[in-house]
Short mmCIF file of C-alpha atoms in Angstrom, two decimals:
data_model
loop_
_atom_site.label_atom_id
_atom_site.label_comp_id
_atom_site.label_asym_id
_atom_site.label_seq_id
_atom_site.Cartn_x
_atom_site.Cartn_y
_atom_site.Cartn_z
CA UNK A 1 -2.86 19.87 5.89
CA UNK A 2 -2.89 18.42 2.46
CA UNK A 3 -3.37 15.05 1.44
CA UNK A 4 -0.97 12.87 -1.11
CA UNK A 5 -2.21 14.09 -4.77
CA UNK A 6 -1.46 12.45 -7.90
CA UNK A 7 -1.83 13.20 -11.80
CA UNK A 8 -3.34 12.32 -13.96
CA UNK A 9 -6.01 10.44 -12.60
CA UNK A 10 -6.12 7.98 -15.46
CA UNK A 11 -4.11 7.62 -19.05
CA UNK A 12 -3.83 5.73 -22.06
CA UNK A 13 -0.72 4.94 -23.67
CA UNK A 14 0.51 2.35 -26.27
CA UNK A 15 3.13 0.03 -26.36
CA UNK A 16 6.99 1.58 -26.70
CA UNK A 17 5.58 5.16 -25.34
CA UNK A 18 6.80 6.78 -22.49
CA UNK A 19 4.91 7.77 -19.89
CA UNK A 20 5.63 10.36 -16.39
CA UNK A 21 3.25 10.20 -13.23
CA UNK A 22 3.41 12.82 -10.93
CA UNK A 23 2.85 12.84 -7.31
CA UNK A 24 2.58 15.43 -4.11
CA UNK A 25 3.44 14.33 -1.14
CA UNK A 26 2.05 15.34 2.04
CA UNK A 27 2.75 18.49 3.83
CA UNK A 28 5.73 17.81 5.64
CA UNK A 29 6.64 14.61 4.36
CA UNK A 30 10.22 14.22 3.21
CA UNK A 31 9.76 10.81 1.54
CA UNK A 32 7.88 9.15 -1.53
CA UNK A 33 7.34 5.96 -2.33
CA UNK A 34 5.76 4.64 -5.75
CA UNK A 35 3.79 1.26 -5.81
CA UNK A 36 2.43 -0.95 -8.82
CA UNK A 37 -1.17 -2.33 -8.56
CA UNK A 38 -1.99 -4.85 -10.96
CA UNK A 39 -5.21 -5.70 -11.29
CA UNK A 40 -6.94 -8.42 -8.87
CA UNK A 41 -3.21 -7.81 -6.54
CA UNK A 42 -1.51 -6.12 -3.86
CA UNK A 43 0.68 -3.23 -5.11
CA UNK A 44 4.35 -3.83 -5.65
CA UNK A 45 6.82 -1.83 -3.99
CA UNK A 46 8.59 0.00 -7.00
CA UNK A 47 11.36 2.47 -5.41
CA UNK A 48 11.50 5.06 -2.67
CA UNK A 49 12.94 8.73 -2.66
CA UNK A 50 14.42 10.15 0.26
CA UNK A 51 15.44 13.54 0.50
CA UNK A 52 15.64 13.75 -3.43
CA UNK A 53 18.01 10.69 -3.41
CA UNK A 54 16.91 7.25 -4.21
CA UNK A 55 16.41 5.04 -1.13
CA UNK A 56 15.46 1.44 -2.35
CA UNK A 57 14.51 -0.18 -5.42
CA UNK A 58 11.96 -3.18 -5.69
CA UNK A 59 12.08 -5.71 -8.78
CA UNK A 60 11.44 -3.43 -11.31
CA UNK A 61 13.61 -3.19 -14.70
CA UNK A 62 15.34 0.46 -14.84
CA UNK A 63 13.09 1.67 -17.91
CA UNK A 64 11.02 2.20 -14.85
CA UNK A 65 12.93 5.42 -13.00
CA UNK A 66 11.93 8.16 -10.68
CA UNK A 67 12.50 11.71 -9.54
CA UNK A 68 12.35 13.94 -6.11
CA UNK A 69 12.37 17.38 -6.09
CA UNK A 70 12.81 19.97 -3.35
CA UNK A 71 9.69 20.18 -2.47
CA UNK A 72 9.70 16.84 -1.97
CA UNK A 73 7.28 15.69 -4.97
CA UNK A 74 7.95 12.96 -7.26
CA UNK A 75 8.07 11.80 -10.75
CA UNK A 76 7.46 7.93 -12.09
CA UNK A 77 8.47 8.08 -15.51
CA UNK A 78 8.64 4.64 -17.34
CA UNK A 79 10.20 3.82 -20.84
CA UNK A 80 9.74 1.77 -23.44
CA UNK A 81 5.74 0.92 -22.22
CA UNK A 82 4.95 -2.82 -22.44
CA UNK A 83 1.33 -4.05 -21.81
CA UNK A 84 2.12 -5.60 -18.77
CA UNK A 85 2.46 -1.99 -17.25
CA UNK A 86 -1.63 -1.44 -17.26
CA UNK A 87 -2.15 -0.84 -13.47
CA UNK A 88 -2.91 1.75 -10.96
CA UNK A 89 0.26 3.33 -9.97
CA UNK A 90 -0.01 4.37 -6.40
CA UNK A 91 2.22 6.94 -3.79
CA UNK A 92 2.61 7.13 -0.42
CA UNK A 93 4.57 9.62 1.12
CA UNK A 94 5.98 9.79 5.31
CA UNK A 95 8.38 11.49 7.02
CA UNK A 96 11.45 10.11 9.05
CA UNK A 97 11.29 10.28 12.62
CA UNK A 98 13.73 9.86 15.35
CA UNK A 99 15.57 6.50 15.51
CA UNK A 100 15.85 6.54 11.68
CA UNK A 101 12.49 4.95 10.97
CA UNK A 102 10.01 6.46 9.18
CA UNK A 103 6.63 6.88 10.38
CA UNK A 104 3.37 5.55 8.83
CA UNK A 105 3.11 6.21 4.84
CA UNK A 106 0.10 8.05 3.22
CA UNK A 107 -1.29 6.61 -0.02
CA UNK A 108 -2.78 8.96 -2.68
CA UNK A 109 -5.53 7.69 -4.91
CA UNK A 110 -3.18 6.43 -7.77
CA UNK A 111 -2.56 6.88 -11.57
CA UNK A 112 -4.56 4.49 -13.72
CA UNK A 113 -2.65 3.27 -16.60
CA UNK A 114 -3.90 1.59 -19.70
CA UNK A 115 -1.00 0.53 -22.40
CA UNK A 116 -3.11 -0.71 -25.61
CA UNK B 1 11.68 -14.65 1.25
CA UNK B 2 9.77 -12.10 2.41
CA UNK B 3 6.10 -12.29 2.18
CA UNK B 4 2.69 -11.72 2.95
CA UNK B 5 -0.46 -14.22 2.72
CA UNK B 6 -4.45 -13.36 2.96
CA UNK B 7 -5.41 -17.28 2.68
CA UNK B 8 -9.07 -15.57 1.71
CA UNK B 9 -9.73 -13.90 -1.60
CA UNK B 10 -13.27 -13.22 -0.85
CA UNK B 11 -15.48 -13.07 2.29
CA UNK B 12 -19.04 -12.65 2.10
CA UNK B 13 -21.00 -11.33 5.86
CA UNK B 14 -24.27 -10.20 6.67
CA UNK B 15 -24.64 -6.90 8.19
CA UNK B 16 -23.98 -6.84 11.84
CA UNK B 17 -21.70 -9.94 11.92
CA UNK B 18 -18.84 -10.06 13.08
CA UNK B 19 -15.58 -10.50 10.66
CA UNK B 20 -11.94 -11.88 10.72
CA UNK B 21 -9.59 -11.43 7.88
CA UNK B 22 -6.55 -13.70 8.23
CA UNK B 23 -2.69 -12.62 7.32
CA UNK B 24 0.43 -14.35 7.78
CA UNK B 25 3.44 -13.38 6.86
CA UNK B 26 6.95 -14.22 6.36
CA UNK B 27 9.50 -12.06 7.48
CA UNK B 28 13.22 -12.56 8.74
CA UNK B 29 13.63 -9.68 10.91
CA UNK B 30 10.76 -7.94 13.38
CA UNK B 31 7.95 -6.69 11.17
CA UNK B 32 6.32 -3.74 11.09
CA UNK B 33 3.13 -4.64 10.38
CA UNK B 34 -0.33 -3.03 8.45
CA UNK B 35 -3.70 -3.25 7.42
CA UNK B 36 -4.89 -1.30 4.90
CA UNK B 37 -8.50 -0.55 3.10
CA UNK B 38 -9.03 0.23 -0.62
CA UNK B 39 -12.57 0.87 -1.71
CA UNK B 40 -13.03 0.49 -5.48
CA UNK B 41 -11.24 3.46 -7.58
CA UNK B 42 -9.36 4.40 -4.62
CA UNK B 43 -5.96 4.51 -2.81
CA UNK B 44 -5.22 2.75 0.11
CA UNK B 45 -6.77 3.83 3.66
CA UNK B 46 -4.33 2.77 6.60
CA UNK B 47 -6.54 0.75 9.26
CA UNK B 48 -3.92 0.02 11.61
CA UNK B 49 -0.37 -0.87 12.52
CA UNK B 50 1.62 -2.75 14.86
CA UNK B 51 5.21 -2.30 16.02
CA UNK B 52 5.76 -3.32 19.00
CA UNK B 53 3.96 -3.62 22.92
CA UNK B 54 0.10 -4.96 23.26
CA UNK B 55 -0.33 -7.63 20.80
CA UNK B 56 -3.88 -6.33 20.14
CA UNK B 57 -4.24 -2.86 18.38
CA UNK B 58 -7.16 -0.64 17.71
CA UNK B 59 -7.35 0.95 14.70
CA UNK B 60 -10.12 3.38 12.50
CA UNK B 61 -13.85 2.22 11.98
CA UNK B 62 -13.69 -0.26 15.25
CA UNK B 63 -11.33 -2.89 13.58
CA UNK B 64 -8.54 -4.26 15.42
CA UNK B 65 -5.89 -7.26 15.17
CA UNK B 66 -4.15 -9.22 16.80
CA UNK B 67 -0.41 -10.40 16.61
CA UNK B 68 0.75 -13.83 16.89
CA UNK B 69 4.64 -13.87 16.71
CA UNK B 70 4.61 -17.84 17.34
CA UNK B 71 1.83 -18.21 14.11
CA UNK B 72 3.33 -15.35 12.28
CA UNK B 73 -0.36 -13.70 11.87
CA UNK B 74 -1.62 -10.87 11.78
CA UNK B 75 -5.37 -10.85 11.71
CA UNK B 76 -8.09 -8.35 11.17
CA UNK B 77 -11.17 -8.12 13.55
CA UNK B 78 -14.46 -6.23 13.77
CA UNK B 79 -17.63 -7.35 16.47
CA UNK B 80 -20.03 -5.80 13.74
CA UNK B 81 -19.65 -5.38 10.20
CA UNK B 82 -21.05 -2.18 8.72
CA UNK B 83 -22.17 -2.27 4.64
CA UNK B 84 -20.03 0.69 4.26
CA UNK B 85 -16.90 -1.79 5.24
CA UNK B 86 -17.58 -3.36 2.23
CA UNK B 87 -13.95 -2.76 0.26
CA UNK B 88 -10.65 -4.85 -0.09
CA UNK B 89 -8.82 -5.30 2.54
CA UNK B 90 -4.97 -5.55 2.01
CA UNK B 91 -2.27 -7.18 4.87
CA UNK B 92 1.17 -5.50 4.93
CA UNK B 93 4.68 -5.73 6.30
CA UNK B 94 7.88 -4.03 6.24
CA UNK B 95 11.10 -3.84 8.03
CA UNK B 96 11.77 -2.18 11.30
CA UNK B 97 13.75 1.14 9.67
CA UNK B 98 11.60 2.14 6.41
CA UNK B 99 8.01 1.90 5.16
CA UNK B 100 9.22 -0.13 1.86
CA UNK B 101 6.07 -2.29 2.38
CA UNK B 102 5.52 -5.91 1.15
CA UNK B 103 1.80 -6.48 0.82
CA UNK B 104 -0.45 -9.79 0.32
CA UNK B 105 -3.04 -9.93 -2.80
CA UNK B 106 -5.83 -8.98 -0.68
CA UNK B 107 -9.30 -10.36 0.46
CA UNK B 108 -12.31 -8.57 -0.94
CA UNK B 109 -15.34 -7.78 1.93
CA UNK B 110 -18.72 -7.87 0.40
CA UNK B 111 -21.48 -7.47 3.24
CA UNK B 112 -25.10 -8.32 2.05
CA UNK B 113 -28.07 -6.65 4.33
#
């Protein structure tokens, strides 16, 4: 069983720049969620994927958007790069269980971003 | 409003003593509710979680916590701290039907021999 992956592990953008983090979920995990860690904080919940569809969407402008493919992977892409957007961008994926809850999410070991 | 608060931003132990990270939260509906470890340059390590039943759960490493509906915490215990626990330690919540987690700023563990 494979863990959560993510790439790359670190990147360097500057301001107005787009950028697209990438993210495997776990083996038999049908959901992805994408968190922002700031540094010295707690991460942020960003948005969640479900089944390819979106399922939830924390305070986050929409330059900051997502994707979920059928394998279950996901995209972060975010537009228009501002410098308050340095942090480690982390994924968790889970899978939904009976009842409709989802069962305990699995964190990969994040996307560092720097925006000069 | 939903939240999540680690009162401690930094803890300092010996080796061998014991260790209890506080959390409270703020939630409207039952939480779901988490602790999670991040050691530096890494993702986040789940250390436990409580749903529902015994109000004291074991998790990984020989931590546990303890829920207090009536003082909305949720605190982190361990009899004997190791230097390898040495990390942050991050306090989490989320509603009863999804994992979209809320999570407090975290208390950073530093254990000196």
């Amino acid at each position: 069983e494979t863990g959560v992956t993510q790439s790359p592990t670190h990147l360097i953008k500057t301001r107005g720049q787009q950028v697209t983090l990438r993210c495997s979920s776990q083996s038999g995990h049908n959901t992805v969620s994408w968190y922002q860690q700031a540094l010295g904080q707690g991460p942020q919940f960003i948005f969640q994927y479900y089944r390819e569809e979106e399922n939830g969407r924390g305070n986050f402008p929409p330059r900051f958007s997502g994707l979920q493919f059928p394998n279950y992977s996901s995209e972060l892409n975010v537009n228009a790069l501002e410098l308050d957007d340095s942090a480690l961008y982390l994924c968790a994926s889970s899978s939904d269980v009976a009842g409709g809850h989802t069962d305990t999410q699995y964190f990969g070991p994040g996307t560092r971003l720097t925006v000069l | 409003a939903q939240s999540v608060t680690q009162p401690d931003i930094h803890i300092t132990v010996s080796e061998g003593a014991s260790l209890e990270l506080r959390c409270n939260y703020s939630y409207g509906a039952t939480p779901y509710l988490f602790w999670y470890v991040q050691s530096p340059g890494q993702g986040l390590q789940l250390l436990l979680k409580y749903f529902s039943g015994d109000t004291l759960v074991q998790g990984i490493k020989g931590f546990e916590a303890e829920f207090k509906r009536s003082q909305s915490s949720f605190n982190l215990r361990k009899p004997s701290v190791h230097w390898s626990d040495a990390a942050e330690y991050f306090c989490a919540v989320g509603p009863a039907n999804t994992d979209k987690l809320i999570f407090g700023t975290g208390t950073r563990l530093q254990v000196f021999p």
